[in-house]
XYZ file of N, CA and C in Angstrom:
237
model
N 69.829 111.354 90.825
C 70.816 111.654 90.227
C 72.377 110.857 90.497
N 73.537 111.095 90.356
C 74.556 110.135 89.884
C 75.227 109.880 91.293
N 74.983 108.924 91.887
C 75.708 108.544 93.028
C 77.275 109.334 93.441
N 77.769 110.226 94.386
C 78.990 110.776 95.094
C 79.478 110.124 96.138
N 80.725 109.966 95.943
C 81.836 109.482 96.991
C 82.109 107.850 96.642
N 82.598 106.838 97.267
C 83.176 106.051 97.032
C 82.081 104.551 97.966
N 82.198 103.281 97.460
C 81.418 102.430 97.745
C 82.601 101.157 97.727
N 82.384 99.992 98.786
C 83.198 98.974 99.102
C 82.652 97.566 97.535
N 83.475 97.402 97.136
C 83.183 95.990 96.140
C 84.168 94.558 96.658
N 83.531 93.675 96.433
C 84.540 91.969 95.934
C 84.797 92.238 97.856
N 84.183 92.162 99.018
C 84.890 91.837 99.759
C 84.999 90.474 100.142
N 86.132 89.977 100.920
C 86.258 88.947 101.188
C 87.082 88.807 102.681
N 86.872 87.502 103.478
C 87.038 87.624 104.579
C 87.589 85.938 104.718
N 88.796 85.569 105.610
C 88.831 84.315 105.898
C 89.346 84.236 107.757
N 89.271 83.730 108.783
C 89.550 83.393 109.907
C 89.947 82.106 110.308
N 91.290 81.983 110.663
C 92.159 80.388 110.446
C 93.046 81.004 111.509
N 93.419 79.949 112.369
C 94.469 79.975 113.158
C 94.938 80.948 114.244
N 94.052 81.553 114.603
C 94.164 82.991 115.186
C 94.855 84.195 114.338
N 94.288 83.872 113.071
C 94.257 85.426 112.139
C 92.787 85.573 111.196
N 93.005 86.915 111.154
C 91.610 87.277 110.300
C 92.685 87.829 108.903
N 92.069 87.307 107.882
C 92.683 88.201 106.162
C 91.576 88.059 105.812
N 91.405 89.888 105.645
C 90.500 90.498 104.558
C 90.861 91.053 103.477
N 89.667 91.051 102.536
C 90.017 92.483 101.257
C 88.965 92.921 101.228
N 88.927 94.092 100.220
C 88.051 94.780 99.983
C 88.842 96.044 98.665
N 87.839 96.514 97.885
C 87.561 97.208 96.779
C 87.341 98.007 97.594
N 87.857 100.020 97.190
C 87.383 100.825 96.920
C 86.928 101.804 96.075
N 85.729 101.931 95.546
C 85.711 102.271 93.837
C 84.994 103.826 94.173
N 85.158 103.875 93.551
C 84.306 105.606 93.096
C 82.731 105.067 92.848
N 81.536 105.586 93.605
C 80.330 105.052 93.551
C 79.595 105.710 91.619
N 79.918 106.659 91.603
C 79.519 106.584 89.909
C 79.870 105.909 89.015
N 79.592 104.726 89.166
C 80.072 103.845 87.834
C 80.700 102.738 88.394
N 80.624 102.539 90.003
C 81.346 101.523 90.606
C 83.068 101.159 89.791
N 83.812 102.127 89.514
C 85.017 102.293 88.696
C 86.274 102.102 90.047
N 86.837 100.779 90.292
C 87.894 100.497 91.152
C 89.042 101.426 91.294
N 88.978 101.946 92.537
C 90.406 102.820 92.577
C 91.180 102.089 93.396
N 91.076 101.370 94.691
C 92.146 100.756 95.549
C 91.893 99.277 96.258
N 92.608 98.959 96.605
C 92.202 97.302 97.067
C 93.198 97.300 98.296
N 92.493 97.061 99.441
C 93.093 96.788 100.644
C 93.081 95.442 101.063
N 94.024 94.545 101.391
C 94.019 93.494 102.050
C 94.596 93.432 103.578
N 93.813 92.957 103.947
C 95.039 93.145 105.436
C 94.661 91.763 106.002
N 95.909 91.794 107.216
C 96.087 90.975 108.482
C 96.167 91.386 109.455
N 94.637 90.767 110.591
C 94.725 90.646 112.255
C 95.729 89.446 112.638
N 96.183 89.519 113.038
C 96.863 88.718 113.856
C 96.592 88.467 115.294
N 95.876 87.747 115.864
C 95.738 88.152 117.272
C 96.243 87.119 117.879
N 97.048 85.883 117.974
C 97.121 85.048 118.959
C 98.475 83.755 118.510
N 98.527 83.637 116.623
C 99.295 82.966 116.310
C 100.908 83.618 116.337
N 101.350 82.495 116.883
C 103.101 83.095 117.561
C 104.102 82.327 116.488
N 103.623 82.272 114.979
C 104.581 81.789 113.996
C 104.308 83.108 113.256
N 103.627 83.920 113.293
C 103.883 85.256 112.757
C 103.953 86.215 113.794
N 104.055 87.612 113.376
C 104.265 88.788 114.133
C 102.514 89.023 114.608
N 102.725 89.032 115.878
C 101.163 90.030 116.343
C 100.643 91.246 116.173
N 99.376 91.351 115.582
C 99.197 92.876 114.774
C 98.493 92.823 113.866
N 98.437 93.942 112.956
C 97.670 94.110 112.285
C 98.420 94.742 110.576
N 98.673 94.171 109.886
C 99.188 94.434 108.470
C 98.197 94.789 107.765
N 98.426 95.635 106.756
C 97.518 95.800 105.229
C 98.824 96.130 104.250
N 97.700 95.869 103.447
C 98.915 96.046 102.051
C 97.693 97.044 100.867
N 98.210 97.380 100.027
C 97.513 98.329 99.175
C 98.191 98.178 97.933
N 99.339 97.774 97.275
C 100.501 97.729 96.367
C 100.087 95.717 95.643
N 99.658 96.029 94.399
C 100.205 94.631 93.922
C 101.153 94.203 93.402
N 102.109 95.136 93.582
C 103.658 94.375 93.254
C 104.424 93.387 94.850
N 103.590 93.540 95.816
C 103.906 92.900 97.222
C 103.358 91.454 96.858
N 102.169 91.397 95.900
C 102.631 89.918 96.060
C 102.446 89.218 94.113
N 103.079 90.012 93.336
C 103.454 89.802 92.369
C 102.232 89.862 91.556
N 101.055 90.532 91.272
C 100.013 90.371 91.044
C 99.730 91.564 90.168
N 99.361 90.923 88.573
C 98.992 91.955 87.599
C 98.139 93.409 88.007
N 98.250 94.633 87.874
C 97.411 95.528 88.945
C 95.770 95.410 88.629
N 95.320 95.131 87.107
C 93.868 94.767 86.881
C 93.490 93.764 87.673
N 93.966 93.144 87.592
C 93.476 91.754 88.709
C 93.645 91.901 89.723
N 94.849 92.658 89.963
C 94.801 92.996 92.164
C 93.424 93.828 92.054
N 92.713 94.819 91.216
C 92.064 95.053 91.744
C 90.446 94.676 91.638
N 90.343 93.840 90.967
C 88.710 92.936 90.507
C 88.746 91.743 91.022
N 90.045 90.631 91.342
C 89.466 89.248 91.204
C 90.686 88.848 92.258
N 90.579 89.387 93.449
C 91.508 88.660 94.051
C 90.786 88.657 95.423
N 90.874 87.277 96.128
C 89.789 86.430 97.447
C 91.053 86.851 98.241
N 91.088 86.173 99.168
C 91.377 85.777 100.295
C 91.627 84.812 100.840
N 92.408 84.090 101.210
C 92.497 82.587 101.253
C 94.202 81.948 102.416
N 93.911 80.993 103.234
C 94.956 80.768 103.777
C 95.367 79.204 103.804
N 96.935 79.514 103.281
C 97.227 77.468 103.479
C 98.762 77.283 103.625
N 98.695 76.866 104.385
C 99.402 76.186 105.207
C 100.434 74.651 105.086
């Protein structure tokens, strides 16, 4: 039968300087149609940035086109 529900696509993660950056796409299981991207930052102990968890789900926060946001983003740290 046809898959039902959602699946995770395009996972990416980087750990650096006391922070964990991650991203993944939530997609419709029937056809792998991207629905939403989650980008997260977990700052455990880097005092340069606020400690805690922050998540983003909107392409406009990063100035990225919506289609690129859903399909072609990975995470990385540049300092």
